[in-house]
Amino acid sequence: MSIKNRVKEKSTKLLNLASENVTKAFDYPSLKGKELKKSIKNKIREKAILSTKARLAEHHKTFDDYTDEELEIIIADEENKIKDDLKTKSLVGALALLGLDFLV
């Protein structure tokens, strides 16, 4: 094998390795963002399930009294309530930070 061919092969391998590393570096924020969204969604889901348990306990019911579809609807409703509450609190916090307390 000639030196020219070896240099070509090595430079091609180096170029491929460098491009893979650059691609990984640019994908890192995207991957971490997806992880963060997933963990937030899981936390909201956990809180919604706890709220659903509390709601059912108030009415002296259990999860066995409802079908899976009905439970999913109840949990989705609780998730929406939690999200709305977070939005409201975020807006109030942002307005307070800006000193616009008369809008609250």
CSV table of C-alpha atoms in Angstrom, one decimal:
chain,number,residue,atom,x,y,z
A,1,MET,CA,0.0,0.0,0.0
A,2,SER,CA,1.4,3.4,-0.9
A,3,ILE,CA,1.9,6.2,1.4
A,4,LYS,CA,-0.6,8.3,-0.6
A,5,ASN,CA,-3.4,5.7,0.0
A,6,ARG,CA,-2.6,5.4,3.7
A,7,VAL,CA,-2.7,9.2,4.1
A,8,LYS,CA,-6.1,9.3,2.3
A,9,GLU,CA,-7.5,6.6,4.5
A,10,LYS,CA,-6.3,8.2,7.7
A,11,SER,CA,-7.5,11.6,6.7
A,12,THR,CA,-10.9,10.2,5.8
A,13,LYS,CA,-11.2,8.5,9.2
A,14,LEU,CA,-10.1,11.7,10.9
A,15,LEU,CA,-12.6,13.8,9.0
A,16,ASN,CA,-15.4,11.3,9.8
A,17,LEU,CA,-14.5,11.3,13.5
A,18,ALA,CA,-14.4,15.1,13.6
A,19,SER,CA,-17.8,15.4,11.9
A,20,GLU,CA,-19.4,12.9,14.3
A,21,ASN,CA,-18.1,14.9,17.3
A,22,VAL,CA,-19.4,18.2,15.9
A,23,THR,CA,-22.8,16.6,15.2
A,24,LYS,CA,-22.9,15.3,18.8
A,25,ALA,CA,-21.9,18.7,20.2
A,26,PHE,CA,-24.8,20.4,18.3
A,27,ASP,CA,-27.3,17.7,19.3
A,28,TYR,CA,-26.4,17.9,23.0
A,29,PRO,CA,-28.8,20.9,23.8
A,30,SER,CA,-31.5,19.2,21.8
A,31,LEU,CA,-31.1,15.9,23.7
A,32,LYS,CA,-31.0,17.6,27.1
A,33,GLY,CA,-34.0,19.7,26.2
A,34,LYS,CA,-36.0,16.6,25.4
A,35,GLU,CA,-34.9,15.0,28.6
A,36,LEU,CA,-36.0,18.1,30.6
A,37,LYS,CA,-39.4,18.1,28.9
A,38,LYS,CA,-39.9,14.4,29.6
A,39,SER,CA,-38.9,14.8,33.3
A,40,ILE,CA,-41.3,17.8,33.7
A,41,LYS,CA,-44.1,15.9,32.0
A,42,ASN,CA,-43.5,13.0,34.4
A,43,LYS,CA,-43.5,15.2,37.4
A,44,ILE,CA,-46.8,16.8,36.3
A,45,ARG,CA,-48.2,13.4,35.7
A,46,GLU,CA,-47.2,12.2,39.2
A,47,LYS,CA,-48.9,15.3,40.8
A,48,ALA,CA,-52.0,14.7,38.7
A,49,ILE,CA,-52.2,11.1,39.8
A,50,LEU,CA,-51.9,12.2,43.5
A,51,SER,CA,-54.6,14.9,42.9
A,52,THR,CA,-56.8,12.2,41.3
A,53,LYS,CA,-56.3,10.0,44.3
A,54,ALA,CA,-57.4,12.8,46.6
A,55,ARG,CA,-60.4,13.7,44.4
A,56,LEU,CA,-61.5,10.0,44.4
A,57,ALA,CA,-61.0,9.8,48.2
A,58,GLU,CA,-63.3,12.8,48.7
A,59,HIS,CA,-66.0,10.9,46.9
A,60,HIS,CA,-65.2,7.6,48.6
A,61,LYS,CA,-64.2,5.9,45.4
A,62,THR,CA,-61.1,4.0,44.3
A,63,PHE,CA,-59.4,3.4,40.9
A,64,ASP,CA,-61.2,0.1,40.6
A,65,ASP,CA,-64.6,1.9,40.4
A,66,TYR,CA,-63.6,3.5,37.0
A,67,THR,CA,-62.5,2.2,33.6
A,68,ASP,CA,-59.1,3.0,32.2
A,69,GLU,CA,-60.5,5.5,29.8
A,70,GLU,CA,-62.4,7.3,32.6
A,71,LEU,CA,-59.3,7.4,34.8
A,72,GLU,CA,-57.3,8.8,31.9
A,73,ILE,CA,-59.8,11.5,31.4
A,74,ILE,CA,-59.7,12.4,35.1
A,75,ILE,CA,-55.9,12.4,35.2
A,76,ALA,CA,-55.8,14.5,32.0
A,77,ASP,CA,-58.1,17.0,33.6
A,78,GLU,CA,-55.9,17.2,36.7
A,79,GLU,CA,-52.8,17.7,34.4
A,80,ASN,CA,-54.5,20.6,32.7
A,81,LYS,CA,-55.4,22.2,36.1
A,82,ILE,CA,-51.7,21.8,37.2
A,83,LYS,CA,-50.5,23.3,33.9
A,84,ASP,CA,-52.9,26.2,34.1
A,85,ASP,CA,-51.8,26.9,37.7
A,86,LEU,CA,-48.2,26.9,36.7
A,87,LYS,CA,-48.9,29.3,33.9
A,88,THR,CA,-50.7,31.6,36.2
A,89,LYS,CA,-48.0,31.5,38.8
A,90,SER,CA,-45.3,32.1,36.2
A,91,LEU,CA,-47.2,35.1,34.8
A,92,VAL,CA,-47.7,36.6,38.3
A,93,GLY,CA,-44.0,36.0,39.1
A,94,ALA,CA,-42.9,37.7,35.9
A,95,LEU,CA,-45.2,40.7,36.5
A,96,ALA,CA,-43.9,41.0,40.1
A,97,LEU,CA,-40.4,40.9,38.8
A,98,LEU,CA,-41.1,43.7,36.4
A,99,GLY,CA,-42.8,45.7,39.2
A,100,LEU,CA,-46.2,45.6,37.5
A,101,ASP,CA,-48.1,44.6,40.6
A,102,PHE,CA,-51.1,46.7,39.6
A,103,LEU,CA,-51.9,44.2,36.9
A,104,VAL,CA,-52.1,41.3,39.3
